[in-house]
């Protein structure tokens, strides 16, 4: 079974309240070395057999329509998962 | 400015209603070649200057405490972001 990873992040100019909440909580566990946090989403799409170019094309289409909102989010990566 | 990516996914044995919802919607856009979808989270942690081993150690600690729930989620990756 192959898998394709799709990574989606809020656009840089878009407010990211979840990332801000994480950023505000880092000092509580003693971590003060980070200057910002952004939170996005990571999808794994499974396919039968090995990942083909057609699967990747379909994943690109899913990424830009169903898995992200192009107004406020960027698809930062669509790639086959490297299995261990 | 360096950035560290933290990737978190629901454990395989845990139900993933968001992934299931995406899976159910794929046929609506004509995509029937995927056999499963899992939805997790992707964080970007920013640091001043280049990413150091200390930053990565701190990110590992944030990943396993603040950014994920170890009961139901796996931290699948903590790595420096390759800038273009």
Short mmCIF file of C-alpha atoms in Angstrom, two decimals:
data_model
loop_
_atom_site.label_atom_id
_atom_site.label_comp_id
_atom_site.label_asym_id
_atom_site.label_seq_id
_atom_site.Cartn_x
_atom_site.Cartn_y
_atom_site.Cartn_z
CA UNK A 1 0.00 0.00 0.00
CA UNK A 2 1.36 3.39 -1.00
CA UNK A 3 0.65 6.64 0.70
CA UNK A 4 0.77 10.26 -0.41
CA UNK A 5 1.33 13.11 2.04
CA UNK A 6 -0.43 16.45 1.51
CA UNK A 7 0.66 19.39 3.67
CA UNK A 8 -1.47 22.51 4.05
CA UNK A 9 -0.55 25.66 5.97
CA UNK A 10 -2.34 28.97 6.61
CA UNK A 11 -1.01 31.68 4.27
CA UNK A 12 1.61 33.90 5.96
CA UNK A 13 -0.69 36.95 5.93
CA UNK A 14 -3.58 35.05 7.54
CA UNK A 15 -4.07 35.09 11.31
CA UNK A 16 -3.53 31.69 12.88
CA UNK A 17 -5.19 31.61 16.32
CA UNK A 18 -4.26 27.95 16.92
CA UNK A 19 -0.60 28.66 16.25
CA UNK A 20 -0.80 31.72 18.49
CA UNK A 21 -2.29 29.60 21.29
CA UNK A 22 0.56 27.11 21.00
CA UNK A 23 3.09 29.96 20.96
CA UNK A 24 1.58 31.36 24.16
CA UNK A 25 1.83 27.96 25.88
CA UNK A 26 5.47 27.16 25.08
CA UNK A 27 6.90 29.21 28.00
CA UNK A 28 4.73 27.17 30.41
CA UNK A 29 6.86 24.12 29.61
CA UNK A 30 10.04 26.17 29.79
CA UNK A 31 10.55 26.68 26.06
CA UNK A 32 11.37 30.30 25.26
CA UNK A 33 13.57 29.86 22.17
CA UNK A 34 10.84 29.92 19.52
CA UNK A 35 9.78 33.16 17.86
CA UNK A 36 6.58 31.97 16.19
CA UNK A 37 4.32 28.99 15.62
CA UNK A 38 2.02 28.24 12.69
CA UNK A 39 -0.41 25.33 12.69
CA UNK A 40 -1.59 23.60 9.54
CA UNK A 41 -2.76 20.18 8.49
CA UNK A 42 -1.13 17.00 7.21
CA UNK A 43 -3.08 14.38 5.26
CA UNK A 44 -2.12 10.86 4.29
CA UNK A 45 -3.95 9.47 1.25
CA UNK A 46 -3.66 5.69 0.85
CA UNK A 47 -3.68 3.92 -2.52
CA UNK A 48 -3.64 0.30 -3.64
CA UNK A 49 -0.14 -0.73 -4.68
CA UNK A 50 2.67 1.70 -5.37
CA UNK A 51 2.11 5.43 -5.84
CA UNK A 52 1.84 6.36 -9.53
CA UNK A 53 1.99 9.73 -11.29
CA UNK A 54 -1.78 9.49 -11.77
CA UNK A 55 -2.23 9.12 -8.01
CA UNK A 56 -0.04 12.17 -7.47
CA UNK A 57 -2.04 14.19 -10.02
CA UNK A 58 -5.27 13.18 -8.26
CA UNK A 59 -3.74 14.09 -4.89
CA UNK A 60 -2.76 17.53 -6.26
CA UNK A 61 -6.36 18.06 -7.34
CA UNK A 62 -7.72 16.92 -3.98
CA UNK A 63 -5.17 19.15 -2.22
CA UNK A 64 -6.17 22.32 -4.06
CA UNK A 65 -9.92 21.77 -3.79
CA UNK A 66 -11.07 19.49 -0.97
CA UNK A 67 -8.08 19.53 1.42
CA UNK A 68 -7.36 23.26 1.44
CA UNK A 69 -9.13 26.57 1.09
CA UNK A 70 -7.05 28.46 -1.52
CA UNK A 71 -8.22 31.83 -0.16
CA UNK A 72 -6.54 31.35 3.19
CA UNK A 73 -4.26 28.32 2.85
CA UNK A 74 -1.27 27.15 0.81
CA UNK A 75 -0.60 23.56 -0.22
CA UNK A 76 3.07 23.39 0.76
CA UNK A 77 3.79 19.81 -0.32
CA UNK A 78 2.31 16.79 -2.13
CA UNK A 79 4.74 13.85 -2.09
CA UNK A 80 4.84 10.06 -1.77
CA UNK A 81 5.47 8.86 1.78
CA UNK A 82 8.90 7.28 2.20
CA UNK A 83 8.13 4.07 4.09
CA UNK A 84 10.71 2.78 6.56
CA UNK B 1 15.14 32.78 10.31
CA UNK B 2 15.09 29.01 10.65
CA UNK B 3 12.02 26.87 10.92
CA UNK B 4 11.36 23.42 12.32
CA UNK B 5 8.50 21.25 11.08
CA UNK B 6 6.63 19.00 13.52
CA UNK B 7 4.21 16.45 12.06
CA UNK B 8 1.57 14.75 14.20
CA UNK B 9 -0.87 12.04 13.07
CA UNK B 10 -3.63 10.08 14.82
CA UNK B 11 -2.39 6.62 15.83
CA UNK B 12 -3.44 3.92 13.31
CA UNK B 13 -5.81 2.26 15.80
CA UNK B 14 -7.57 5.54 16.62
CA UNK B 15 -10.72 6.58 14.76
CA UNK B 16 -10.20 9.66 12.62
CA UNK B 17 -13.58 11.24 11.83
CA UNK B 18 -12.01 14.17 9.93
CA UNK B 19 -10.10 11.79 7.67
CA UNK B 20 -13.26 9.73 7.17
CA UNK B 21 -15.19 12.86 6.19
CA UNK B 22 -12.56 13.73 3.58
CA UNK B 23 -12.59 10.14 2.32
CA UNK B 24 -16.36 10.32 1.90
CA UNK B 25 -16.10 13.54 -0.10
CA UNK B 26 -13.42 12.49 -2.61
CA UNK B 27 -15.91 10.74 -4.97
CA UNK B 28 -17.88 14.02 -5.19
CA UNK B 29 -14.95 15.56 -7.06
CA UNK B 30 -14.49 12.43 -9.15
CA UNK B 31 -11.59 10.92 -7.21
CA UNK B 32 -12.16 7.23 -6.54
CA UNK B 33 -8.58 5.94 -6.51
CA UNK B 34 -7.85 6.47 -2.81
CA UNK B 35 -8.46 3.73 -0.26
CA UNK B 36 -8.15 5.77 2.92
CA UNK B 37 -7.48 9.23 4.32
CA UNK B 38 -5.97 10.20 7.67
CA UNK B 39 -5.83 13.80 8.88
CA UNK B 40 -3.20 15.10 11.27
CA UNK B 41 -1.44 18.36 12.03
CA UNK B 42 1.68 20.12 10.80
CA UNK B 43 3.41 22.80 12.86
CA UNK B 44 6.13 25.23 11.88
CA UNK B 45 8.22 26.54 14.79
CA UNK B 46 10.31 29.61 13.94
CA UNK B 47 13.66 30.40 15.56
CA UNK B 48 16.13 33.29 15.37
CA UNK B 49 19.00 32.41 13.06
CA UNK B 50 19.78 28.92 11.86
CA UNK B 51 18.25 25.81 13.43
CA UNK B 52 20.58 24.29 16.06
CA UNK B 53 20.53 20.86 17.76
CA UNK B 54 19.25 22.61 20.90
CA UNK B 55 16.31 24.00 18.90
CA UNK B 56 15.59 20.50 17.60
CA UNK B 57 15.75 19.04 21.13
CA UNK B 58 13.32 21.73 22.32
CA UNK B 59 11.04 21.03 19.35
CA UNK B 60 11.05 17.30 20.19
CA UNK B 61 9.97 18.15 23.72
CA UNK B 62 7.24 20.51 22.51
CA UNK B 63 6.12 17.85 20.01
CA UNK B 64 5.68 15.11 22.60
CA UNK B 65 3.96 17.29 25.21
CA UNK B 66 2.25 20.41 23.87
CA UNK B 67 1.78 19.62 20.16
CA UNK B 68 0.49 16.07 20.44
CA UNK B 69 -1.51 13.87 22.77
CA UNK B 70 0.65 10.73 23.15
CA UNK B 71 -2.40 8.61 24.02
CA UNK B 72 -4.00 9.07 20.62
CA UNK B 73 -1.35 10.64 18.37
CA UNK B 74 2.13 9.88 17.03
CA UNK B 75 4.80 12.47 16.32
CA UNK B 76 5.83 11.25 12.88
CA UNK B 77 8.55 13.82 12.15
CA UNK B 78 10.57 16.68 13.65
CA UNK B 79 12.95 18.19 11.09
CA UNK B 80 14.39 21.52 9.94
CA UNK B 81 12.48 23.10 7.07
CA UNK B 82 14.43 23.09 3.81
CA UNK B 83 14.01 26.64 2.57
CA UNK B 84 13.86 27.21 -1.19
#
